[in-house]
Backbone as a ProteinNet text record, in pm:
[ID]
protein_1_A
[PRIMARY]
QVQLVESGGGLVQAGGSLRLSCAASGGTVSRYGMGWFRQAPGKEREFVAAISRSGAKPNYGDSAKGRFTISRDNVKNMVYLQMNSLKPEDTAVYYCAADRSALDYARGNAGMYDYWGQGTQVTVSP
[TERTIARY]
-303	-227.6	-239.2	-262.8	-283.6	-150.3	-147.3	-31.3	-67.4	27.2	3.5	102.6	52.3	137.7	104.8	206.3	188.7	221	157.8	186.8	152.6	194.8	159.8	270.8	382.3	494.2	558.8	650.3	719.9	787.1	825	892.2	792.6	784.9	692.2	759.8	720.8	775.7	705	774.9	716.2	586.1	486.2	355	261.8	315.5	235.4	163.5	98.5	17.9	50.1	29.9	39.1	-68.8	-112.8	-206.4	-144.2	-117.3	-64.4	-178.2	-158.1	-256.2	-192.6	-272.8	-229	-332.2	-288.9	-376.3	-353.4	-460.8	-452.6	-500.4	-431.7	-473.1	-452.1	-522.6	-510.1	-585.8	-662	-739.4	-829.8	-929.9	-1025.5	-981.8	-955.2	-898.5	-993.9	-1122.6	-1219.5	-1197.9	-1121.3	-1094.9	-974.9	-911.5	-788.2	-796.2	-735.6	-699.8	-582.1	-577.4	-474.1	-396.4	-268.6	-185.1	-85.3	-40.7	70.6	183.7	303.1	424.4	525.8	626.7	731.2	867.7	969.8	1105.5	1198.9	1263.3	1363.6	1501	1597.6	1732	1790.3	1841.2	1903.3	1807.9	1678	1578.3	1494.6	1429.1	1341.1	1209.9	1142.8	1011.7	915.7	837.7	751.3	605.8	519.5	376	323	243.6	184.2	33.9	-35.5	-180.7	-231.3	-346.4	-409.8	-560.2	-627.6	-772.2	-823.4	-926.3	-979	-1056.8	-1094	-1166.9	-1295.3	-1363	-1489.2	-1468.2	-1348.1	-1321.8	-1365	-1419.6	-1476.3	-1374	-1255.1	-1157.7	-1022.7	-1007.4	-873.9	-784.5	-658.3	-559.6	-439.7	-384.8	-276.5	-157.2	-39.5	81.1	89.2	170.9	178.9	218.5	305	352.3	244.4	141.8	38.8	-88	-106.2	-230.9	-251.7	-372.3	-407.3	-361.3	-275.6	-224.1	-256.1	-259.1	-280.1	-416.4	-472.8	-599.9	-592	-624.2	-628.9	-773.3	-791.4	-925.1	-915.3	-1027.8	-1028.3	-1151.9	-1137.9	-1249	-1252.9	-1338.8	-1342.7	-1396	-1472	-1523.2	-1408	-1323	-1208.8	-1087.5	-1096.9	-984.5	-862.1	-886.4	-781.1	-778.2	-660.5	-642.2	-562.4	-593.7	-530.8	-473	-374.4	-321.2	-308.5	-396.3	-389.9	-298.1	-194.4	-95.3	-93.5	-125	-126.9	-22	8.7	105.2	235	285.7	404.7	526.2	612.4	734	855	971.7	1090.4	1110.3	1071	1087.7	990.3	897.1	810	877.4	993.8	1066.3	1099.4	1056.8	1074.7	1018.4	1044.4	972.7	847.3	734	606	558.3	518	476	330.1	261.4	126.2	134.8	50.2	54	-86.5	-102.3	-232.5	-224.2	-322.2	-333.1	-449.9	-422.8	-527.5	-604.9	-580.4	-656.1	-804.8	-883.4	-1027.7	-1089.8	-1009.1	-1062.5	-1066	-1154.5	-1173.3	-1081.2	-950.5	-850.5	-778	-725.4	-636.4	-504.2	-418.1	-299.4	-185.4	-111.5	4.8	136.4	131.8	253	283.7	397.1	431.4	439.4	475.9	488.8	357.6	246.2	114.7	65	139.3	96.3	159.5	80.8	119.7	172.5	125.7	163.4	206.5	307.5	367.1	387.8	373	409.7	557.5	602.1	743.2	779	680.4	706.3	708.2	682	689.9	762.9	854	937.2	862.4	866.6	814.6	931	953.4	1059.7	999.4	1021.7	968.8	1086.6	1091.9	1201.1	1165.6	1266.2	1240.1	1175.3
-726.7	-643.9	-498.4	-412.2	-272.1	-201.5	-110.1	-23.9	117.9	185.1	317.8	417	531.6	635.9	767.7	825.5	953.2	1069	1182.1	1304.2	1423.1	1541.5	1663.1	1721.3	1650.6	1703.9	1821.4	1886.2	1998.8	2084.4	2203.1	2300	2406.1	2431.1	2531	2604.3	2728.1	2804	2766.9	2786.4	2760.6	2839.8	2773.5	2833.7	2804.6	2750	2719.8	2586.1	2548.7	2426.8	2345.1	2216.6	2124	2018.8	1966	1853.9	1737.8	1632.8	1512.1	1422	1354.2	1259.2	1122.7	1022.6	883.8	815.3	777.6	710.3	560.1	486.8	341.6	278.9	174.1	97.2	-50.6	-134.6	-278.3	-327.7	-240.5	-279.4	-165.7	-196.8	-97.2	-42.9	84.9	143.3	129	114.3	100.6	-27.2	-120.2	-245.8	-236.4	-120.2	-106.4	8.1	-15.4	96.7	165.2	297.5	370.9	459.4	472.7	554	637.7	741.8	823.4	817.4	795.3	794.6	886.3	922.8	1006.4	963.6	994.6	963.2	1074.7	1134.1	1237.4	1172.6	1236	1178.2	1150.2	1028.1	990.8	959.7	958.5	931.2	810.3	754.5	641.2	687.4	591.7	622.6	656.9	760.5	816.1	811.9	774.1	774.4	916.9	946.5	1078.6	1073.7	990.1	984.1	855.1	811.2	692.2	708.7	635.7	640.2	498.7	462.9	327	307	183.7	151.7	232.1	248.6	322.6	472.8	516.4	659.9	722.2	642.8	697	713.5	658.9	656.5	708	839.3	889.9	884.3	873.1	862.6	944.9	1024.8	1114.2	1096.4	1108.3	1115.3	1251.2	1257.3	1380.7	1500.6	1478.7	1589.8	1643.1	1563.7	1600.4	1656.7	1630	1669.8	1820.8	1858.8	1999.4	2069.4	2005.5	2069.2	1990.1	1859.7	1774	1707	1680.4	1609.1	1501.4	1379	1268.9	1247.2	1215.9	1188.1	1085.6	1029.9	931.1	950	916.9	919.3	781.4	697.2	559.1	547.7	646.5	643.8	669	764.5	797.7	709.6	627.4	541	622.4	725.2	818.1	838.4	870.5	911.7	1041.2	1131.1	1262.5	1293.5	1380.9	1435.1	1586	1659.5	1804.8	1849.5	1922.9	1965.7	2117.8	2171.6	2315.6	2354.5	2483.5	2536.7	2455.6	2433	2348.8	2412.2	2324.7	2365.7	2301.9	2361.2	2297.3	2153.6	2122.5	1985.5	1886.4	1935.3	1847.2	1797.8	1849.3	1807.1	1658.8	1585.9	1440.3	1385.6	1259.3	1185.7	1127.2	1152	1106.8	985.6	882.9	758	727.9	675.9	625.1	473.9	419	275.9	221.2	92.9	26.7	-93.7	-104	-212	-300.9	-425	-512.7	-586.1	-552.9	-615.6	-593.3	-692.5	-683.4	-595.9	-559.2	-481.1	-333	-260.4	-118.6	-34.8	-48.8	19.3	125.7	222.5	322.8	309.6	223.9	183.7	283	297.3	386	312	181.8	98.6	64.6	110	87.2	-62	-143.5	-286.2	-355.8	-288.8	-347.9	-322.5	-246.2	-210.6	-304.9	-337.4	-440.2	-384.6	-267.8	-212	-66.6	-28.9	104	168.1	300.2	373.9	408.5	479.1	514.7	641.2	717.7	836.8	964.1	1075.5	1206.4	1300.3	1379.9	1465.7	1593	1625	1752.2	1826.4	1947.8	2030.5	2162.3	2195.3	2317.9	2408.5	2523.9	2617.6	2712.1	2759.6	2848.7	2979.7
-2263	-2170.3	-2211.8	-2115.1	-2145.6	-2165.9	-2261.7	-2284.2	-2241.5	-2178	-2123.4	-2183.1	-2224.8	-2280.9	-2212.6	-2149.1	-2081.1	-2175.5	-2149.4	-2223.5	-2135.2	-2180.9	-2109.6	-2023.9	-2015.2	-1939.1	-2011.1	-1941	-2001.4	-1897.2	-1939.8	-1852.8	-1810.2	-1681.1	-1628.7	-1512.9	-1493.1	-1381.4	-1251.2	-1142.6	-1011.4	-996.3	-940.2	-925.5	-1040.2	-1148.7	-1265.4	-1254.5	-1363.7	-1366.9	-1491.2	-1478.1	-1590.4	-1573.3	-1685.8	-1682	-1756.8	-1685.2	-1746.5	-1789	-1901	-1951.5	-1965.2	-1946.7	-1964.5	-2052.9	-2172.1	-2267.6	-2260	-2246.7	-2237.7	-2368.1	-2408.9	-2525.9	-2496.7	-2572.1	-2551	-2429.4	-2369	-2252.3	-2212.1	-2133.4	-2089.1	-1953.7	-1947	-1825.2	-1707.2	-1734.6	-1626.7	-1545.4	-1599	-1529.4	-1435.6	-1429.9	-1353.6	-1252.2	-1137.7	-1054.3	-1121.8	-1118.1	-1189.7	-1094.2	-1120.9	-1033	-1109.9	-1044.4	-1094.3	-991.6	-1042.7	-960.3	-1026.4	-952.9	-1011	-957.4	-1034.8	-993.6	-1036.5	-939.6	-965.4	-969.5	-1035	-1044	-905.5	-888.8	-763.4	-650.8	-681.2	-577.1	-613.8	-512.9	-536	-598.3	-661.8	-718.6	-605.2	-626.6	-522.4	-567.1	-477.7	-505.3	-510.9	-614	-628.8	-603.6	-681.3	-669.6	-731.3	-685	-741.5	-736	-824.6	-828.1	-850	-778.2	-786.6	-916.5	-941.8	-1065.1	-1076	-966.5	-968.7	-971.4	-938.8	-930.8	-801.4	-711.9	-588.8	-478.2	-497.9	-388.4	-434.1	-455.1	-485.6	-362.8	-390.7	-283.7	-327.4	-236.3	-271.5	-179.1	-237.3	-157.4	-88.4	13.7	92.4	6.7	-89.8	-171.3	-266	-290.2	-386.7	-322.3	-197.5	-130.8	-137.2	-181.6	-189.6	-315	-394.9	-516.8	-643.8	-633.6	-750.7	-742.2	-860.7	-866.9	-973.4	-934.4	-1030.1	-1072.7	-1199.6	-1249.3	-1360.9	-1397.2	-1504.4	-1590.4	-1717.5	-1811.5	-1875.6	-1823	-1869.8	-2012.9	-2056.2	-2194.1	-2291.5	-2257.9	-2344.1	-2316.3	-2213.2	-2175.9	-2134.9	-2055.7	-2017.9	-1866.2	-1818.1	-1679.3	-1681.1	-1589.7	-1588.5	-1450.1	-1453	-1328.2	-1346.9	-1282.5	-1283.4	-1171.1	-1208.8	-1110.2	-1103.5	-989	-966.7	-864	-860.1	-762	-763.2	-880.6	-893.4	-828.8	-777	-708.1	-776	-762.9	-823.5	-776.5	-656.6	-606	-669.7	-751.2	-827.5	-955.5	-985.1	-1104.3	-1097.5	-1199.8	-1202.1	-1332.4	-1354.7	-1459.1	-1394.3	-1456.9	-1404.3	-1483.7	-1410	-1469.8	-1437	-1535	-1517.1	-1499.9	-1414.8	-1389.4	-1370.6	-1401.1	-1391.7	-1298.3	-1212.7	-1114.3	-1155.7	-1189.9	-1242.8	-1134.4	-1008	-900.5	-920.8	-886.3	-900.6	-791.2	-693.9	-582.1	-617.6	-555.6	-584.9	-496.2	-519.2	-438.3	-518.7	-447.8	-505.5	-430.9	-479.2	-404.8	-419.3	-311.3	-311.3	-322	-332.5	-338.4	-483	-532.8	-672.6	-706	-609.9	-632.7	-662	-635.6	-659.2	-800.6	-878	-1013.2	-1115.3	-1214.8	-1310.7	-1442.3	-1481.4	-1611.1	-1592.1	-1668.5	-1654.4	-1791	-1793.5	-1912.8	-1910	-2013.7	-2027.4	-1953	-1914.8	-1836.1	-1919.1	-1853.4	-1915.6	-1818.6	-1873.8	-1789.9	-1752.7	-1625.5	-1575	-1510.6	-1556.9	-1500.9	-1454.2	-1328.2	-1271	-1237	-1300.6	-1276.2	-1162.8	-1089.5	-974.6	-1018.3
[MASK]
++++++++++++++++++++++++++++++++++++++++++++++++++++++++++++++++++++++++++++++++++++++++++++++++++++++++++++++++++++++++++++++

């Protein structure tokens, strides 16, 4: 079973950028579709971005389109989320997740993911 550890969160001013990383161990990340989700206090978990096993099919939530980019490095066993033009409403705990489906999908449904990291806090100040 793969273990996921997120890093790269922190405090940034509006308009700034952050790059989140997700390190996988106990499994080869190339075997999984990977996703990023976020959850703000008092809100439901929200889909941010996903990338298929091949990397050919990124998928973005509405809040991420045009500002965030998901990528993966199967050699390093890493997944990244580059976040630009950050807004205070992007403040949340960001989670990395792995989908063990054999299909080459980039799913936006959190229920389809099998493994989750502990999350990293992103805070965007006005």
